[in-house]
């Protein structure tokens, strides 16, 4: 049975068992125990095993990828096209989120008692995120791009710093004469192969990991929240789905000149992994494998675009950020004019670059955007209860956007897609 089918079975079984537990047994101590001591630890360990290989994967593939581009002019050209795609797609998705939220305006009709109850229930979590946010978004974010100590950057999960170091390593290997650079390049290439082998092992138990993650989310989910916040959830998920299936289809057709149906069929394992893990970083190993073997993106392009994308390109997150700022502005009766909405688009695009590709990574930065445009940041508490569901959906766009960009860059470089017909999932 194909891997994506097995993962899908894990997903459906986990969701069914979780919802059944939620409805039949409730979210009381019994469910709490099963989730806290059985399913959540298994799910978290599986996720950790995937994230474990991200730093060696980024270091090896990005440096070897940059080195194999050959000359720095080509690196500059590919870098420009990649950055243009990242910014263009993110600005487009955010504008869509704001437009739809302006039109439907679900925040205006949220009952006062629901607002008060949600604020009280999730206040603690909101305060915690606020603390993280003030540390995450300041001038240190800029300093983190060029790390004084690359080992420390890797140890503290500073992806932007690791990326910068890997690009410099690759550029230097490209500049040196072959006999000097080749030994290190071979070691790094080998490290890349070994990491992929680890990923394949970890993905073998993906159905179990996915079952446990989804069970934990659904068994403990405040299902009644979905009803009170249904207008908000439907608006955000609807906008995300529209961008995923209509937006990317148009971009693939018009810009990448690639048949969209074929793309989505090949990318389904990536989409399912993103949906179930809620983490661009945890999905990166799968994205790279599918990009090269199934979609046929040349290695030097996937090795450059995808690690950057998993860290910096978050189309779904930016859409969610923009839409949520507007929703909360509606709830609190703050009138955001066109100028302020333009600031929201800009800040959502900028902060999405700094968002960590992990579950809930965007919440601290979203709170900063709220504060910046005068919407009470603690209001985030209102949407925290449904955030995991939205996170699963927006992460799908975050990784699909990376694959779409890699397809566009391949075309811009006048290279052809060469999928491996023998590739196994
Ligand atoms: N979970 C998202 C990701 O990993 C980030 C976020 O929006 O919270 O891409």
CSV table of C-alpha atoms and ligand atoms in Angstrom, one decimal:
chain,number,residue,atom,x,y,z
A,1,UNK,CA,0.0,0.0,0.0
A,2,UNK,CA,1.3,3.5,-0.9
A,3,UNK,CA,2.6,5.6,2.0
A,4,UNK,CA,0.1,8.5,1.4
A,5,UNK,CA,-2.8,5.9,1.5
A,6,UNK,CA,-1.5,4.5,4.8
A,7,UNK,CA,-1.1,8.0,6.2
A,8,UNK,CA,-4.6,8.9,5.1
A,9,UNK,CA,-5.9,5.8,6.9
A,10,UNK,CA,-4.1,6.9,10.1
A,11,UNK,CA,-5.6,10.4,9.7
A,12,UNK,CA,-9.2,9.2,9.2
A,13,UNK,CA,-8.9,6.6,12.0
A,14,UNK,CA,-7.3,9.1,14.4
A,15,UNK,CA,-10.0,11.7,13.6
A,16,UNK,CA,-12.8,9.2,14.0
A,17,UNK,CA,-11.5,7.8,17.2
A,18,UNK,CA,-10.8,11.3,18.6
A,19,UNK,CA,-14.2,12.7,17.7
A,20,UNK,CA,-16.0,9.6,19.0
A,21,UNK,CA,-14.0,9.9,22.3
A,22,UNK,CA,-14.8,13.6,22.5
A,23,UNK,CA,-18.6,13.0,22.0
A,24,UNK,CA,-19.0,9.7,23.9
A,25,UNK,CA,-16.6,10.0,26.8
A,26,UNK,CA,-16.1,13.8,26.9
A,27,UNK,CA,-12.9,15.9,27.4
A,28,UNK,CA,-12.7,14.9,31.2
A,29,UNK,CA,-9.9,13.3,33.2
A,30,UNK,CA,-10.1,9.9,31.4
A,31,UNK,CA,-9.6,11.4,28.0
A,32,UNK,CA,-7.0,13.8,29.4
A,33,UNK,CA,-4.9,10.9,30.7
A,34,UNK,CA,-5.0,8.9,27.5
A,35,UNK,CA,-4.0,11.9,25.5
A,36,UNK,CA,-1.3,13.2,27.9
A,37,UNK,CA,0.3,9.9,28.6
A,38,UNK,CA,-0.2,7.8,25.4
A,39,UNK,CA,-1.1,9.5,22.2
A,40,UNK,CA,0.4,13.0,22.6
A,41,UNK,CA,3.9,11.6,23.6
A,42,UNK,CA,3.9,9.2,20.7
A,43,UNK,CA,2.8,11.9,18.3
A,44,UNK,CA,5.4,14.4,19.7
A,45,UNK,CA,8.2,11.9,19.5
A,46,UNK,CA,7.4,11.1,15.9
A,47,UNK,CA,7.3,14.8,15.1
A,48,UNK,CA,10.6,15.3,16.9
A,49,UNK,CA,12.2,12.5,14.9
A,50,UNK,CA,11.3,14.4,11.7
A,51,UNK,CA,12.5,17.8,13.0
A,52,UNK,CA,15.7,16.1,14.2
A,53,UNK,CA,17.0,15.8,10.7
A,54,UNK,CA,16.1,19.3,9.5
A,55,UNK,CA,19.4,21.0,10.5
A,56,UNK,CA,21.7,18.4,8.9
A,57,UNK,CA,19.3,18.4,5.9
A,58,UNK,CA,19.4,22.1,5.4
A,59,UNK,CA,23.1,22.3,6.0
A,60,UNK,CA,24.0,19.6,3.6
A,61,UNK,CA,21.4,20.1,0.8
A,62,UNK,CA,21.6,23.9,0.7
A,63,UNK,CA,25.4,24.1,0.7
A,64,UNK,CA,25.8,21.4,-1.9
A,65,UNK,CA,22.9,22.9,-3.9
A,66,UNK,CA,24.5,26.3,-3.9
A,67,UNK,CA,27.9,24.9,-4.8
A,68,UNK,CA,26.4,22.9,-7.7
A,69,UNK,CA,24.9,26.0,-9.2
A,70,UNK,CA,28.4,26.7,-10.3
A,71,UNK,CA,28.7,30.4,-10.4
A,72,UNK,CA,27.5,33.2,-8.1
A,73,UNK,CA,25.7,35.0,-11.0
A,74,UNK,CA,23.4,32.0,-11.3
A,75,UNK,CA,22.9,31.9,-7.6
A,76,UNK,CA,21.9,35.6,-7.7
A,77,UNK,CA,19.5,35.1,-10.5
A,78,UNK,CA,17.8,32.1,-8.9
A,79,UNK,CA,17.8,33.9,-5.6
A,80,UNK,CA,16.0,36.9,-7.1
A,81,UNK,CA,13.3,34.8,-8.9
A,82,UNK,CA,12.8,32.8,-5.6
A,83,UNK,CA,12.5,35.9,-3.5
A,84,UNK,CA,10.1,37.5,-6.1
A,85,UNK,CA,7.9,34.3,-6.0
A,86,UNK,CA,7.9,34.2,-2.2
A,87,UNK,CA,6.9,37.8,-1.8
A,88,UNK,CA,4.4,37.8,-4.6
A,89,UNK,CA,2.6,34.7,-3.5
A,90,UNK,CA,2.5,35.9,0.2
A,91,UNK,CA,1.2,39.3,-0.7
A,92,UNK,CA,-1.5,37.8,-3.0
A,93,UNK,CA,-2.6,35.3,-0.3
A,94,UNK,CA,-2.7,38.0,2.4
A,95,UNK,CA,-4.7,40.3,0.2
A,96,UNK,CA,-7.2,37.5,-0.5
A,97,UNK,CA,-7.6,36.9,3.3
A,98,UNK,CA,-8.3,40.5,4.0
A,99,UNK,CA,-10.7,40.9,1.1
A,100,UNK,CA,-12.8,37.9,2.1
A,101,UNK,CA,-12.8,38.9,5.8
A,102,UNK,CA,-13.8,42.5,4.9
A,103,UNK,CA,-16.7,41.1,2.8
A,104,UNK,CA,-18.1,38.5,5.2
A,105,UNK,CA,-17.1,40.4,8.4
A,106,UNK,CA,-17.9,37.5,10.9
A,107,UNK,CA,-16.4,39.5,13.7
A,108,UNK,CA,-19.3,42.0,13.8
A,109,UNK,CA,-21.8,39.3,14.9
A,110,UNK,CA,-19.8,37.4,17.5
A,111,UNK,CA,-22.0,37.4,20.7
A,112,UNK,CA,-20.6,39.4,23.6
A,113,UNK,CA,-20.8,36.4,26.1
A,114,UNK,CA,-18.9,34.1,23.7
A,115,UNK,CA,-16.2,36.8,23.5
A,116,UNK,CA,-15.9,37.2,27.3
A,117,UNK,CA,-15.9,33.4,27.9
A,118,UNK,CA,-13.2,32.8,25.3
A,119,UNK,CA,-11.1,35.6,26.6
A,120,UNK,CA,-11.3,34.2,30.1
A,121,UNK,CA,-10.5,30.6,29.1
A,122,UNK,CA,-7.5,31.2,26.9
A,123,UNK,CA,-6.0,34.2,28.7
A,124,UNK,CA,-3.1,32.2,30.1
A,125,UNK,CA,-2.0,30.9,26.7
A,126,UNK,CA,-2.4,34.4,25.2
A,127,UNK,CA,-0.1,35.9,27.9
A,128,UNK,CA,2.5,33.2,27.2
A,129,UNK,CA,2.5,33.9,23.5
A,130,UNK,CA,2.7,37.7,24.1
A,131,UNK,CA,6.0,37.1,26.1
A,132,UNK,CA,7.4,35.0,23.2
A,133,UNK,CA,6.3,37.6,20.7
A,134,UNK,CA,8.0,40.5,22.2
A,135,UNK,CA,11.2,38.5,22.2
A,136,UNK,CA,10.7,37.1,18.7
A,137,UNK,CA,10.1,40.3,16.8
A,138,UNK,CA,12.6,42.9,17.5
A,139,UNK,CA,16.0,43.9,16.1
A,140,UNK,CA,17.4,40.5,17.3
A,141,UNK,CA,15.5,38.9,14.4
A,142,UNK,CA,17.7,40.9,12.0
A,143,UNK,CA,20.9,40.0,13.9
A,144,UNK,CA,20.0,36.4,13.9
A,145,UNK,CA,20.3,36.2,10.1
A,146,UNK,CA,24.2,36.4,10.3
A,147,UNK,CA,25.1,34.2,13.3
A,148,UNK,CA,28.3,35.0,15.2
A,149,UNK,CA,28.4,31.3,16.0
A,150,UNK,CA,26.9,28.9,13.4
A,151,UNK,CA,27.0,26.0,15.9
A,152,UNK,CA,24.9,28.0,18.4
A,153,UNK,CA,22.5,29.0,15.6
A,154,UNK,CA,21.9,25.3,14.9
A,155,UNK,CA,21.6,24.4,18.6
A,156,UNK,CA,19.1,27.1,19.2
A,157,UNK,CA,17.0,26.4,16.1
A,158,UNK,CA,17.8,29.7,14.4
A,159,UNK,CA,16.9,28.6,10.9
A,160,UNK,CA,17.7,31.9,9.2
A,161,UNK,CA,21.2,31.8,10.7
A,162,UNK,CA,21.7,28.2,9.6
A,163,UNK,CA,20.5,29.0,6.1
A,164,UNK,CA,22.9,32.0,5.8
A,165,UNK,CA,25.8,29.8,6.9
A,166,UNK,CA,24.9,27.0,4.5
A,167,UNK,CA,24.6,29.5,1.5
A,168,UNK,CA,28.0,31.0,2.4
A,169,UNK,CA,29.5,27.5,2.6
A,170,UNK,CA,28.1,26.6,-0.8
A,171,UNK,CA,29.2,29.9,-2.4
A,172,UNK,CA,32.7,29.4,-1.1
A,173,UNK,CA,32.9,25.8,-2.4
A,174,UNK,CA,31.8,27.1,-5.8
A,175,UNK,CA,34.6,29.7,-5.7
A,176,UNK,CA,37.4,27.4,-4.7
A,177,UNK,CA,39.2,25.2,-7.3
A,178,UNK,CA,37.7,21.7,-7.5
A,179,UNK,CA,40.5,19.8,-5.8
A,180,UNK,CA,40.2,22.0,-2.7
A,181,UNK,CA,36.4,22.0,-2.4
A,182,UNK,CA,35.6,18.4,-3.6
A,183,UNK,CA,36.4,16.5,-0.3
A,184,UNK,CA,34.1,18.7,1.8
A,185,UNK,CA,31.5,18.7,-0.9
A,186,UNK,CA,31.5,14.9,-0.9
A,187,UNK,CA,31.2,14.7,2.9
A,188,UNK,CA,28.2,17.1,2.8
A,189,UNK,CA,26.6,15.3,-0.1
A,190,UNK,CA,27.0,12.0,1.8
A,191,UNK,CA,25.4,13.6,4.9
A,192,UNK,CA,22.5,14.6,2.7
A,193,UNK,CA,22.0,11.0,1.5
A,194,UNK,CA,22.2,9.7,5.1
A,195,UNK,CA,19.6,12.2,6.3
A,196,UNK,CA,17.3,11.1,3.6
A,197,UNK,CA,17.7,7.5,4.7
A,198,UNK,CA,16.8,8.4,8.2
A,199,UNK,CA,13.7,10.2,7.0
A,200,UNK,CA,12.6,7.2,5.1
A,201,UNK,CA,12.9,5.1,8.3
A,202,UNK,CA,10.9,7.7,10.3
A,203,UNK,CA,8.2,7.9,7.6
A,204,UNK,CA,7.6,4.2,7.8
A,205,UNK,CA,5.9,4.8,11.1
A,206,UNK,CA,4.1,7.9,9.9
A,207,UNK,CA,0.6,6.3,10.0
A,208,UNK,CA,1.0,5.6,13.8
A,209,UNK,CA,2.4,9.1,14.4
A,210,UNK,CA,-0.4,10.7,12.4
A,211,UNK,CA,-3.0,8.7,14.2
A,212,UNK,CA,-1.7,9.8,17.6
A,213,UNK,CA,-1.4,13.5,16.6
A,214,UNK,CA,-4.9,13.7,15.1
A,215,UNK,CA,-6.4,11.7,18.0
A,216,UNK,CA,-4.9,14.1,20.5
A,217,UNK,CA,-6.2,17.2,18.8
A,218,UNK,CA,-9.7,15.9,18.1
A,219,UNK,CA,-10.2,14.1,21.5
A,220,UNK,CA,-9.4,17.2,23.5
A,221,UNK,CA,-10.9,19.8,21.0
A,222,UNK,CA,-13.6,22.1,22.3
A,223,UNK,CA,-16.1,21.0,19.6
A,224,UNK,CA,-18.6,23.6,20.9
A,225,UNK,CA,-16.0,26.3,20.0
A,226,UNK,CA,-16.4,25.3,16.3
A,227,UNK,CA,-20.0,26.3,16.5
A,228,UNK,CA,-19.5,29.7,18.2
A,229,UNK,CA,-16.6,30.5,15.9
A,230,UNK,CA,-18.0,28.8,12.8
A,231,UNK,CA,-18.3,32.0,10.8
A,232,UNK,CA,-14.6,32.8,11.4
A,233,UNK,CA,-13.4,29.3,10.8
A,234,UNK,CA,-15.4,28.9,7.6
A,235,UNK,CA,-14.1,32.2,6.3
A,236,UNK,CA,-10.5,31.4,7.0
A,237,UNK,CA,-10.6,27.8,5.8
A,238,UNK,CA,-12.6,28.8,2.7
A,239,UNK,CA,-10.0,31.5,1.8
A,240,UNK,CA,-7.2,29.1,2.4
A,241,UNK,CA,-8.9,26.4,0.2
A,242,UNK,CA,-9.6,29.0,-2.5
A,243,UNK,CA,-5.9,30.0,-2.6
A,244,UNK,CA,-4.8,26.4,-2.5
A,245,UNK,CA,-6.9,25.1,-5.3
A,246,UNK,CA,-7.7,28.2,-7.4
A,247,UNK,CA,-4.8,30.5,-6.7
A,248,UNK,CA,-2.0,28.0,-7.1
A,249,UNK,CA,-3.8,26.4,-10.1
A,250,UNK,CA,-3.8,29.8,-11.9
A,251,UNK,CA,-0.1,30.4,-10.9
A,252,UNK,CA,0.9,26.9,-12.1
A,253,UNK,CA,-0.9,27.4,-15.3
A,254,UNK,CA,0.0,30.9,-16.2
A,255,UNK,CA,3.5,31.3,-14.7
A,256,UNK,CA,5.0,27.8,-14.3
A,257,UNK,CA,3.2,26.4,-17.3
A,258,UNK,CA,2.7,23.1,-15.5
A,259,UNK,CA,-0.5,21.1,-15.5
A,260,UNK,CA,-2.1,21.8,-12.1
A,261,UNK,CA,-3.9,18.4,-11.7
A,262,UNK,CA,-0.6,16.5,-12.3
A,263,UNK,CA,1.1,18.8,-9.7
A,264,UNK,CA,-1.5,18.2,-7.0
A,265,UNK,CA,-1.6,14.5,-7.6
A,266,UNK,CA,2.2,14.3,-7.2
A,267,UNK,CA,2.2,16.6,-4.2
A,268,UNK,CA,-0.5,14.8,-2.2
A,269,UNK,CA,2.0,13.2,0.2
A,270,UNK,CA,3.5,16.6,1.0
A,271,UNK,CA,0.0,18.1,1.5
A,272,UNK,CA,-1.1,15.3,3.8
A,273,UNK,CA,2.2,15.4,5.8
A,274,UNK,CA,1.8,19.2,6.3
A,275,UNK,CA,-1.8,18.9,7.3
A,276,UNK,CA,-1.1,16.2,9.9
A,277,UNK,CA,2.1,17.6,11.4
A,278,UNK,CA,1.2,21.4,11.2
A,279,UNK,CA,4.8,22.0,10.7
A,280,UNK,CA,6.7,23.2,7.6
A,281,UNK,CA,10.0,22.1,9.1
A,282,UNK,CA,8.8,18.6,9.9
A,283,UNK,CA,7.4,18.4,6.3
A,284,UNK,CA,10.6,19.6,4.7
A,285,UNK,CA,12.3,16.2,4.3
A,286,UNK,CA,9.1,14.9,2.6
A,287,UNK,CA,8.8,18.0,0.4
A,288,UNK,CA,12.4,17.6,-0.8
A,289,UNK,CA,11.9,13.9,-1.6
A,290,UNK,CA,8.6,14.4,-3.5
A,291,UNK,CA,10.0,17.5,-5.3
A,292,UNK,CA,12.9,15.6,-6.7
A,293,UNK,CA,11.5,12.2,-7.3
A,294,UNK,CA,7.8,12.8,-8.2
A,295,UNK,CA,7.6,16.4,-9.5
A,296,UNK,CA,11.1,16.1,-11.0
A,297,UNK,CA,12.5,19.4,-9.8
A,298,UNK,CA,16.3,19.4,-10.5
A,299,UNK,CA,18.3,18.8,-7.4
A,300,UNK,CA,20.2,22.1,-7.4
A,301,UNK,CA,16.9,24.0,-7.5
A,302,UNK,CA,15.0,22.0,-4.9
A,303,UNK,CA,18.1,22.1,-2.6
A,304,UNK,CA,18.1,25.9,-2.8
A,305,UNK,CA,14.4,26.8,-2.9
A,306,UNK,CA,12.8,24.3,-0.5
A,307,UNK,CA,14.9,24.8,2.7
A,308,UNK,CA,14.5,28.6,2.2
A,309,UNK,CA,10.8,28.2,1.6
A,310,UNK,CA,10.2,26.0,4.7
A,311,UNK,CA,11.6,28.9,6.8
A,312,UNK,CA,10.7,32.0,4.9
A,313,UNK,CA,7.7,31.4,2.6
A,314,UNK,CA,4.5,31.1,4.5
A,315,UNK,CA,1.6,31.9,2.2
A,316,UNK,CA,-1.1,30.3,4.4
A,317,UNK,CA,0.3,31.8,7.6
A,318,UNK,CA,0.3,35.3,6.1
A,319,UNK,CA,-3.3,34.8,4.9
A,320,UNK,CA,-4.3,33.7,8.3
A,321,UNK,CA,-2.5,36.5,10.1
A,322,UNK,CA,-4.2,39.2,7.9
A,323,UNK,CA,-7.6,37.6,8.2
A,324,UNK,CA,-7.4,37.2,12.0
A,325,UNK,CA,-6.2,40.8,12.6
A,326,UNK,CA,-9.2,42.0,10.7
A,327,UNK,CA,-11.6,39.6,12.5
A,328,UNK,CA,-10.4,40.7,15.9
A,329,UNK,CA,-10.6,44.4,14.8
A,330,UNK,CA,-14.3,43.7,14.0
A,331,UNK,CA,-14.8,41.9,17.3
A,332,UNK,CA,-13.4,44.8,19.3
A,333,UNK,CA,-15.0,47.5,17.1
A,334,UNK,CA,-11.6,48.9,15.9
A,335,UNK,CA,-12.1,50.5,12.5
A,336,UNK,CA,-9.1,49.7,10.3
A,337,UNK,CA,-9.0,52.0,7.2
A,338,UNK,CA,-7.4,51.2,3.9
A,339,UNK,CA,-4.0,52.6,5.0
A,340,UNK,CA,-4.0,50.5,8.1
A,341,UNK,CA,-5.1,47.4,6.2
A,342,UNK,CA,-2.2,48.0,3.9
A,343,UNK,CA,0.1,48.0,7.0
A,344,UNK,CA,-1.5,44.7,8.0
A,345,UNK,CA,-0.7,43.2,4.6
A,346,UNK,CA,2.9,44.5,4.8
A,347,UNK,CA,3.4,43.3,8.4
A,348,UNK,CA,1.8,39.9,7.7
A,349,UNK,CA,4.2,39.4,4.8
A,350,UNK,CA,7.2,40.5,6.8
A,351,UNK,CA,6.4,38.6,10.0
A,352,UNK,CA,5.6,35.4,8.0
A,353,UNK,CA,9.3,35.4,7.1
A,354,UNK,CA,10.3,35.2,10.8
A,355,UNK,CA,7.6,32.6,11.8
A,356,UNK,CA,9.1,29.3,13.0
A,357,UNK,CA,7.9,26.4,10.9
A,358,UNK,CA,6.4,24.5,13.9
A,359,UNK,CA,2.9,24.1,15.2
A,360,UNK,CA,1.5,27.5,16.3
A,361,UNK,CA,4.7,29.2,15.3
A,362,UNK,CA,2.8,32.3,14.0
A,363,UNK,CA,0.9,33.1,17.2
A,364,UNK,CA,3.6,35.2,18.9
A,365,UNK,CA,4.2,37.3,15.8
A,366,UNK,CA,0.5,37.7,15.0
A,367,UNK,CA,0.2,39.3,18.4
A,368,UNK,CA,2.8,41.8,17.5
A,369,UNK,CA,0.9,42.7,14.3
A,370,UNK,CA,-2.3,43.1,16.4
A,371,UNK,CA,-0.6,45.5,18.8
A,372,UNK,CA,1.0,47.5,15.9
A,373,UNK,CA,-2.4,48.4,14.4
A,374,UNK,CA,-4.1,49.1,17.7
A,375,UNK,CA,-6.2,45.9,18.1
A,376,UNK,CA,-6.0,44.4,21.7
A,377,UNK,CA,-3.3,41.7,21.4
A,378,UNK,CA,-4.8,39.7,24.2
A,379,UNK,CA,-7.8,39.3,22.0
A,380,UNK,CA,-5.9,36.4,20.3
A,381,UNK,CA,-7.4,34.3,23.2
A,382,UNK,CA,-10.7,34.4,21.2
A,383,UNK,CA,-9.2,32.3,18.4
A,384,UNK,CA,-6.7,30.1,20.2
A,385,UNK,CA,-9.1,27.3,20.8
A,386,UNK,CA,-9.6,26.6,17.1
A,387,UNK,CA,-6.0,27.5,16.1
A,388,UNK,CA,-4.7,23.9,15.7
A,389,UNK,CA,-7.4,23.2,13.1
A,390,UNK,CA,-6.5,26.4,11.2
A,391,UNK,CA,-2.8,25.7,11.6
A,392,UNK,CA,-3.2,22.3,9.9
A,393,UNK,CA,-4.8,24.0,6.9
A,394,UNK,CA,-2.4,26.9,6.6
A,395,UNK,CA,0.6,24.7,6.8
A,396,UNK,CA,-0.6,22.9,3.7
A,397,UNK,CA,-0.4,26.2,1.8
A,398,UNK,CA,3.0,27.1,3.3
A,399,UNK,CA,4.6,24.0,1.8
A,400,UNK,CA,2.6,23.9,-1.4
A,401,UNK,CA,3.8,27.5,-2.1
A,402,UNK,CA,7.4,26.3,-1.8
A,403,UNK,CA,6.8,23.5,-4.3
A,404,UNK,CA,5.0,25.9,-6.7
A,405,UNK,CA,8.0,28.3,-6.4
A,406,UNK,CA,10.4,25.5,-7.2
A,407,UNK,CA,8.4,24.7,-10.3
A,408,UNK,CA,8.5,28.3,-11.4
A,409,UNK,CA,12.2,28.7,-10.8
A,410,UNK,CA,12.8,25.5,-12.8
A,411,UNK,CA,10.9,27.0,-15.7
A,412,UNK,CA,12.7,30.4,-15.3
A,413,UNK,CA,16.0,28.5,-15.6
A,414,UNK,CA,14.8,26.9,-18.8
A,415,UNK,CA,15.2,23.4,-17.2
A,416,UNK,CA,12.8,20.5,-17.6
A,417,UNK,CA,11.1,18.6,-14.9
A,418,UNK,CA,12.4,15.0,-14.8
A,419,UNK,CA,10.4,12.8,-12.4
A,420,UNK,CA,11.9,9.4,-11.5
A,421,UNK,CA,9.6,6.8,-12.9
A,422,UNK,CA,10.8,4.2,-10.5
A,423,UNK,CA,10.5,6.4,-7.4
A,424,UNK,CA,8.7,4.7,-4.5
A,425,UNK,CA,6.7,6.7,-2.0
B,1,LIG,N1,2.6,25.8,11.6
B,1,LIG,C1,3.0,26.7,10.6
B,1,LIG,C2,4.1,26.1,9.8
B,1,LIG,O1,4.9,25.3,10.3
B,1,LIG,C3,3.4,28.1,11.1
B,1,LIG,C4,2.2,28.8,11.7
B,1,LIG,O2,1.5,29.4,10.9
B,1,LIG,O3,2.0,28.7,12.9
B,1,LIG,O4,4.3,26.4,8.6
